[in-house]
mmCIF file of C-alpha atoms and ligand atoms in Angstrom:
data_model
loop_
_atom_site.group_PDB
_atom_site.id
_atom_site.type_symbol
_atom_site.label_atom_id
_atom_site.label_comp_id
_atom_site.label_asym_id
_atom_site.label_seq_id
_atom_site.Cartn_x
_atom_site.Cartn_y
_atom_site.Cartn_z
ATOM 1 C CA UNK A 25 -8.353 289.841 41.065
ATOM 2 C CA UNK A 26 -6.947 288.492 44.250
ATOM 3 C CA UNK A 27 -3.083 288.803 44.662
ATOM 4 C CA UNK A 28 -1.815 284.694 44.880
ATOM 5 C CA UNK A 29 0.017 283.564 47.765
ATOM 6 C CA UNK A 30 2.411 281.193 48.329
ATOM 7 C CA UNK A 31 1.953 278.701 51.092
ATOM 8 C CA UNK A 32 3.938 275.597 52.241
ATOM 9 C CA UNK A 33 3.504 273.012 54.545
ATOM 10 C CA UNK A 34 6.720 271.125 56.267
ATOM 11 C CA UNK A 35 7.147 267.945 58.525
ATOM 12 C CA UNK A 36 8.691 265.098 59.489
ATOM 13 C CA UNK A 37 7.238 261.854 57.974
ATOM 14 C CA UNK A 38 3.532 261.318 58.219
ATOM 15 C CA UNK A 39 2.767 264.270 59.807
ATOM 16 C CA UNK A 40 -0.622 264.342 57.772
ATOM 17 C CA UNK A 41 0.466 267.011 55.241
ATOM 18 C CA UNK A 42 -0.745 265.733 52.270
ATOM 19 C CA UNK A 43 -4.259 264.990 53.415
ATOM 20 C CA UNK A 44 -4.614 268.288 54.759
ATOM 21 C CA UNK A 45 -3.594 270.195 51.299
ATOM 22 C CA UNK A 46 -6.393 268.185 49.778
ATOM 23 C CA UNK A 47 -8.988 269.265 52.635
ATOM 24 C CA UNK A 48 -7.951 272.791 52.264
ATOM 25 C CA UNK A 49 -7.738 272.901 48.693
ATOM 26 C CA UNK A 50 -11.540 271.669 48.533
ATOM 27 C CA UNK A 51 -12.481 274.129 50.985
ATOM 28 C CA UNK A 52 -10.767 277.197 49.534
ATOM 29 C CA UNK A 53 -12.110 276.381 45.774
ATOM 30 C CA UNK A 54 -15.596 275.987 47.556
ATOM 31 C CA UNK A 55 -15.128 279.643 48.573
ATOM 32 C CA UNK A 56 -14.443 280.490 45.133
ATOM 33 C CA UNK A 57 -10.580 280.921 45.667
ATOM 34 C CA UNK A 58 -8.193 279.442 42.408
ATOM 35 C CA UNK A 59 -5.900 276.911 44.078
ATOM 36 C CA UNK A 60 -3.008 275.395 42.780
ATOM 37 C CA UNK A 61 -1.934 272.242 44.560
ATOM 38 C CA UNK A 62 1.620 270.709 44.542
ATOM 39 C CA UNK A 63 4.107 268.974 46.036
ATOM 40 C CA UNK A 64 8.353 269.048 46.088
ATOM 41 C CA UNK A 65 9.917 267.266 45.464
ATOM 42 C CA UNK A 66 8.257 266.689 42.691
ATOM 43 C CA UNK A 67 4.743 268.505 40.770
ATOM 44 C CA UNK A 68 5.905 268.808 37.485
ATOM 45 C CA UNK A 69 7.348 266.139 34.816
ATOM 46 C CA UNK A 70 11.237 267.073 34.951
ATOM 47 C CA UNK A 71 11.202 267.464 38.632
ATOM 48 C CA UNK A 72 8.858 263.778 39.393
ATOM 49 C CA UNK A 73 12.293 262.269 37.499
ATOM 50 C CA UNK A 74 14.365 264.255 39.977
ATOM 51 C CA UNK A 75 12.263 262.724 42.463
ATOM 52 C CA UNK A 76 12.914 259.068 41.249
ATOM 53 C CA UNK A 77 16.562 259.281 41.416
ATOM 54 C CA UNK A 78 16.854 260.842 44.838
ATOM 55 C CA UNK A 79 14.192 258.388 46.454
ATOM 56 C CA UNK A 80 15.079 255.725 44.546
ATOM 57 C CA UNK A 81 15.366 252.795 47.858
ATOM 58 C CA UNK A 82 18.342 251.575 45.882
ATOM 59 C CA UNK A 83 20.702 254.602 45.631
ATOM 60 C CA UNK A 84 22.054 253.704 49.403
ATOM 61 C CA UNK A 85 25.554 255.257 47.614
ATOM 62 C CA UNK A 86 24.476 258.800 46.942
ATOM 63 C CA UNK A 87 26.215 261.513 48.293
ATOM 64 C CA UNK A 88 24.571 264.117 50.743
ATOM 65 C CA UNK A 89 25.588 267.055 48.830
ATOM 66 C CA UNK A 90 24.475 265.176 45.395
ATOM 67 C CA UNK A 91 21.121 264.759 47.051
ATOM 68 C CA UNK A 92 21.180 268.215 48.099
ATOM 69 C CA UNK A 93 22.026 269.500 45.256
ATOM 70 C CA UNK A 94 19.098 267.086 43.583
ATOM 71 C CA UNK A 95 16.647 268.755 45.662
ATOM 72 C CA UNK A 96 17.569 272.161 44.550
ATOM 73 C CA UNK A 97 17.671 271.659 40.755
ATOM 74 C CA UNK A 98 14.030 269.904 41.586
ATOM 75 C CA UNK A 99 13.106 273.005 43.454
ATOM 76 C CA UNK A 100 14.140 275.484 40.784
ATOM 77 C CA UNK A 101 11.849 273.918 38.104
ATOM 78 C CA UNK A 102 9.042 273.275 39.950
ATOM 79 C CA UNK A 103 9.715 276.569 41.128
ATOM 80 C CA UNK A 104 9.895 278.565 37.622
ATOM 81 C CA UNK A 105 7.599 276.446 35.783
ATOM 82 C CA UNK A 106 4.765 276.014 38.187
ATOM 83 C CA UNK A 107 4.866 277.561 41.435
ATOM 84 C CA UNK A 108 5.268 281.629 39.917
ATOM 85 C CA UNK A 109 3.112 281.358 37.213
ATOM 86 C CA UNK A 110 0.247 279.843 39.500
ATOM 87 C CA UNK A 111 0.693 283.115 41.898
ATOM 88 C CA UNK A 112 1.213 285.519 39.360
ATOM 89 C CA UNK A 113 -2.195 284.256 37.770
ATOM 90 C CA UNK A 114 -3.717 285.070 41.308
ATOM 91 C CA UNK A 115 -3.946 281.707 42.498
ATOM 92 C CA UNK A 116 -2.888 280.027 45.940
ATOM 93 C CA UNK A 117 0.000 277.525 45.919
ATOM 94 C CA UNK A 118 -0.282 274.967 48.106
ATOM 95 C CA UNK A 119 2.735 273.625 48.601
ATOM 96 C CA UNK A 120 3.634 270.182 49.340
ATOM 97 C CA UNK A 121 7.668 270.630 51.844
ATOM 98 C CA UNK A 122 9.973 273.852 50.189
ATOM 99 C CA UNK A 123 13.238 275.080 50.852
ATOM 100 C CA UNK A 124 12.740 274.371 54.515
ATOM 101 C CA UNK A 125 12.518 270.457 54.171
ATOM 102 C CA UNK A 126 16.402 270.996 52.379
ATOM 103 C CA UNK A 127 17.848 273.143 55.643
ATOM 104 C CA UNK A 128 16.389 270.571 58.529
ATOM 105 C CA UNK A 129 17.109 267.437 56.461
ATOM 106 C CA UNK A 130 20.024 268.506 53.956
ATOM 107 C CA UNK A 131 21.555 270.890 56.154
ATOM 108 C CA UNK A 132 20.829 269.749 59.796
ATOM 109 C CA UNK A 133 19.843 266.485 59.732
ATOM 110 C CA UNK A 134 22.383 265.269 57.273
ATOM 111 C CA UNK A 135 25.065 267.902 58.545
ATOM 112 C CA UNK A 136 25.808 269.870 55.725
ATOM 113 C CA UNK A 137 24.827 273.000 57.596
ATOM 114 C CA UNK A 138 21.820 274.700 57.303
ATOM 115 C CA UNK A 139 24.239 278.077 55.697
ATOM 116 C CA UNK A 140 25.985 275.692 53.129
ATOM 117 C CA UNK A 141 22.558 274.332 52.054
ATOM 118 C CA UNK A 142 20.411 277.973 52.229
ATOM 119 C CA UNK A 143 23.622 279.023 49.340
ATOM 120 C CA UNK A 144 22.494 276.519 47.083
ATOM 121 C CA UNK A 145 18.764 276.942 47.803
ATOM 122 C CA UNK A 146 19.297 280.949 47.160
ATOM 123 C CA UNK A 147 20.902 280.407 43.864
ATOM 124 C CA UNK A 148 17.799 277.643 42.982
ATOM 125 C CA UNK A 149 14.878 279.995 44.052
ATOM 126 C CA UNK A 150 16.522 283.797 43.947
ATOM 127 C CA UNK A 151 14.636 284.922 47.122
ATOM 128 C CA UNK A 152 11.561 283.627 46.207
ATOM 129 C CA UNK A 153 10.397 282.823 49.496
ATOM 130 C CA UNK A 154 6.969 281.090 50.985
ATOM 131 C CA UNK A 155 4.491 283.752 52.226
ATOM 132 C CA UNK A 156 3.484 281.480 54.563
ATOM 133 C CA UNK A 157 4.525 278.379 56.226
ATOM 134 C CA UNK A 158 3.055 275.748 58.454
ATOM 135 C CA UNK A 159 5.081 273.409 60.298
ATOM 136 C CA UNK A 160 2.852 270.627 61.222
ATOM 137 C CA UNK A 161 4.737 269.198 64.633
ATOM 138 C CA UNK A 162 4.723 265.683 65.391
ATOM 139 C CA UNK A 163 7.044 263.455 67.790
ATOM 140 C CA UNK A 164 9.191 261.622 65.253
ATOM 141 C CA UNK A 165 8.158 258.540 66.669
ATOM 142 C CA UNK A 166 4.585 258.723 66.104
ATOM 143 C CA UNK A 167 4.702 259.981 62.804
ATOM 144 C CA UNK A 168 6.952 256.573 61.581
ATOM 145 C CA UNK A 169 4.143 254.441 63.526
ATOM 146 C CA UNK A 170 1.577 256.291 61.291
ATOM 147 C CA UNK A 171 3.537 255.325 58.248
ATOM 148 C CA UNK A 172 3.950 251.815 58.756
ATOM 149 C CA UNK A 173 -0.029 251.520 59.416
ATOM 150 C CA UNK A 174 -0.125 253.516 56.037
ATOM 151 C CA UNK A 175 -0.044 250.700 53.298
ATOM 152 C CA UNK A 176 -0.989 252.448 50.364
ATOM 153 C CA UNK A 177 2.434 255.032 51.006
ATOM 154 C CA UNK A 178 5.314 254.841 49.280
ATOM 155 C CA UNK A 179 8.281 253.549 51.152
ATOM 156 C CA UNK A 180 11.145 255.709 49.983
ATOM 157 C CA UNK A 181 14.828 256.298 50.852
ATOM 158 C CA UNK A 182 14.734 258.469 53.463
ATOM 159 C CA UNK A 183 11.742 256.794 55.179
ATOM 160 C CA UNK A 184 14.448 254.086 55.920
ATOM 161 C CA UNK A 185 16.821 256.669 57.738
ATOM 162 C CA UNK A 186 16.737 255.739 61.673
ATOM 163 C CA UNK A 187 14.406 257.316 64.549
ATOM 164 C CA UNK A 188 17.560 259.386 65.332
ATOM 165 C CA UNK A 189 17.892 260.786 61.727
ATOM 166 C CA UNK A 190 13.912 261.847 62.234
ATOM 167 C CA UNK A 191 14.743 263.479 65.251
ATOM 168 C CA UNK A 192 17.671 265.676 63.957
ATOM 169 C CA UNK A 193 15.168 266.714 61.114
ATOM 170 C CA UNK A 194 13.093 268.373 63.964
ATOM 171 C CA UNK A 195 15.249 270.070 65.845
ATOM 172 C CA UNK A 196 16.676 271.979 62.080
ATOM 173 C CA UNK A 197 12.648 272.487 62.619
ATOM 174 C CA UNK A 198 12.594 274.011 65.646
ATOM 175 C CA UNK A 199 15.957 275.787 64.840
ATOM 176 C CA UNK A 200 13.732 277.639 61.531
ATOM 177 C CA UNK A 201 11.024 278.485 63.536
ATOM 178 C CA UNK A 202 12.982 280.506 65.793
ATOM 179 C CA UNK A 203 15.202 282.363 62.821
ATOM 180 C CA UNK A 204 11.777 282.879 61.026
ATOM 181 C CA UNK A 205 8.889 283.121 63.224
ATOM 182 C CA UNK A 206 7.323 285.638 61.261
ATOM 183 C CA UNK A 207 7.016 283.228 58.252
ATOM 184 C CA UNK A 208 6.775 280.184 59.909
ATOM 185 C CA UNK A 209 3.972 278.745 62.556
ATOM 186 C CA UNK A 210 4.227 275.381 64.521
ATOM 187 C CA UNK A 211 1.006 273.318 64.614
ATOM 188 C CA UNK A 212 0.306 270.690 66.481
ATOM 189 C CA UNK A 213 0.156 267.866 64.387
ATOM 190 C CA UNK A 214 -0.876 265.369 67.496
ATOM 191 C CA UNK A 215 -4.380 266.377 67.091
ATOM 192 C CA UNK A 216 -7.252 264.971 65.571
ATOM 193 C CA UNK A 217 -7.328 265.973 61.433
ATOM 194 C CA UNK A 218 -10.395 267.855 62.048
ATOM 195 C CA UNK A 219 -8.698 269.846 64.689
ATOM 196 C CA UNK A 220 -5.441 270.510 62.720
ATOM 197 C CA UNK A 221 -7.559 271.664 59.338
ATOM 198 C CA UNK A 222 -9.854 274.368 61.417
ATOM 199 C CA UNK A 223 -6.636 275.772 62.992
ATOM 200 C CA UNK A 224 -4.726 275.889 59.425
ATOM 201 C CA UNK A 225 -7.821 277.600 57.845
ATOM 202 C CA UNK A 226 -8.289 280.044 60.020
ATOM 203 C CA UNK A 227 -4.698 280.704 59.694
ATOM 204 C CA UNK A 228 -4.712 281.121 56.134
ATOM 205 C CA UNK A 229 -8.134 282.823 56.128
ATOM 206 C CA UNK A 230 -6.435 285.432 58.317
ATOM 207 C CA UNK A 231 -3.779 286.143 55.422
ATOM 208 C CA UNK A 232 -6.383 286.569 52.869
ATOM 209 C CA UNK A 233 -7.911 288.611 54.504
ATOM 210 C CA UNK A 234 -4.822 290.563 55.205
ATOM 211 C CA UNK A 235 -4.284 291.266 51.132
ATOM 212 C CA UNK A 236 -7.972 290.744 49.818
HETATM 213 P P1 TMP B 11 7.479 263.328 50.960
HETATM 214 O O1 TMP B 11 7.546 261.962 51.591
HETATM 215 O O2 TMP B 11 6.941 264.373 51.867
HETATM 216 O O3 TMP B 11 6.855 263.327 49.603
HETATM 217 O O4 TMP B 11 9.009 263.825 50.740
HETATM 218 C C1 TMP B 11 9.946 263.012 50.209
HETATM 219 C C2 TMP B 11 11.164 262.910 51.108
HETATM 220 O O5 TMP B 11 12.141 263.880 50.720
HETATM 221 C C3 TMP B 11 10.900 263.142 52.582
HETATM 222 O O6 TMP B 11 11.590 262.138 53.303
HETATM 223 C C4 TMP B 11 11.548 264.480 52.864
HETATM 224 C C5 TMP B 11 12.645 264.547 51.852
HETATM 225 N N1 TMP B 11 13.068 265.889 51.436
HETATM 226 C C6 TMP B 11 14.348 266.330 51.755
HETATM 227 O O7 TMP B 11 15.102 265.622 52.402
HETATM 228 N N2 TMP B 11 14.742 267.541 51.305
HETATM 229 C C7 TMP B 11 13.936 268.353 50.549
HETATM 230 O O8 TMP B 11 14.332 269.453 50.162
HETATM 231 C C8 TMP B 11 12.591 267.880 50.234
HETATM 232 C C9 TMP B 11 11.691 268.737 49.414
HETATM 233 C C10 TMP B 11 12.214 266.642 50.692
#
């Protein structure tokens, strides 16, 4: 049996994530791989209530470290009841944001420093990092236009943060990439879909064939 992997995908808004996990699910089950695909936060019943409350457009009062702390506790079951079992059954987890998404938005974006907000994350997920992660790389501005065409997207509470709020969340980006460029790899996200799935497959064909 293969061994699973465990693969997430990070981004400012409407960088295209989400329709790429579908593409490349499709394509790696028509290979014959298992694939598991998921999202944070979010994927299982307890978390998609965690989700609710911290998206919810009409908790403007809650507290950055009460949302990051909401994010975590989402994380952890997702994490334990999904994500492990999925690659301990051999599968691939395609993962829909991670602990990354909390360290550019929690901790740099929102200022609670990216340190403060990895503690937390460590105690949700107990080193259980990604094997793999793409960062699909988008000018903050674009990705909000794409949005707003979008009208079948939810509008949540964060989509309603300012452009400059957007553009913090890339720099804690660009500030992961360097700590962890062994895990993580920048794509271009400004590039047709077509473009951006052949360059993300061959990525993650590499890997499997690194372990097959
Ligand atoms: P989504 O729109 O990609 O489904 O994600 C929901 C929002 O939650 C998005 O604005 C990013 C944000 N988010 C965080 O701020 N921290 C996190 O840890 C995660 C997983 C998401």
């Amino acid at each position: 049996m293969n061994r699973g992997l465990f693969i997430t995908f990070e981004g400012g808004e409407g960088s295209g994530k989400s329709t790429l996990i579908e593409a490349l699910a499709n394509t790696l089950i028509s290979k014959g791989r298992s694939v598991v695909t998921t999202r944070e936060p979010g994927g299982i019943p307890i978390a998609e209530k965690i989700r609710e409350v911290i998206l919810d457009r009409s908790h403007t009062s809650m507290d950055a470290r009460t949302e990051a702390l909401l994010y975590a506790a989402a994380r952890r079951q997702h994490l334990v009841e999904k994500v492990i079992p999925a690659i301990e059954a051999g599968s691939i987890v395609l993962c829909d944001r991670f602990i990354d998404s909390s360290l550019a938005y929690q901790g740099y974006a929102r200022g609670l420093g990216m340190d403060e907000v990895w503690a937390i994350n460590l105690f949700a997920i107990q080193e259980r990092m990604p094997d793999l992660t793409l960062f699909l790389d988008l000018e903050p501005s674009a990705g909000l236009a794409r949005i707003a065409k979008a009208a079948e997207r939810e509008v949540n509470r964060l989509d309603l943060e300012k452009l400059e709020f957007h553009e913090r969340v890339r720099t804690g980006y660009e500030m992961l990439l360097e700590r962890h460029p062994n895990r993580i790899e920048r794509i271009n996200a400004d590039q047709t879909r077509d473009k951006v799935f052949s360059q993300v497959l061959s990525i993650i064909e590499a890997r499997l064939a690194g372990i097959a």
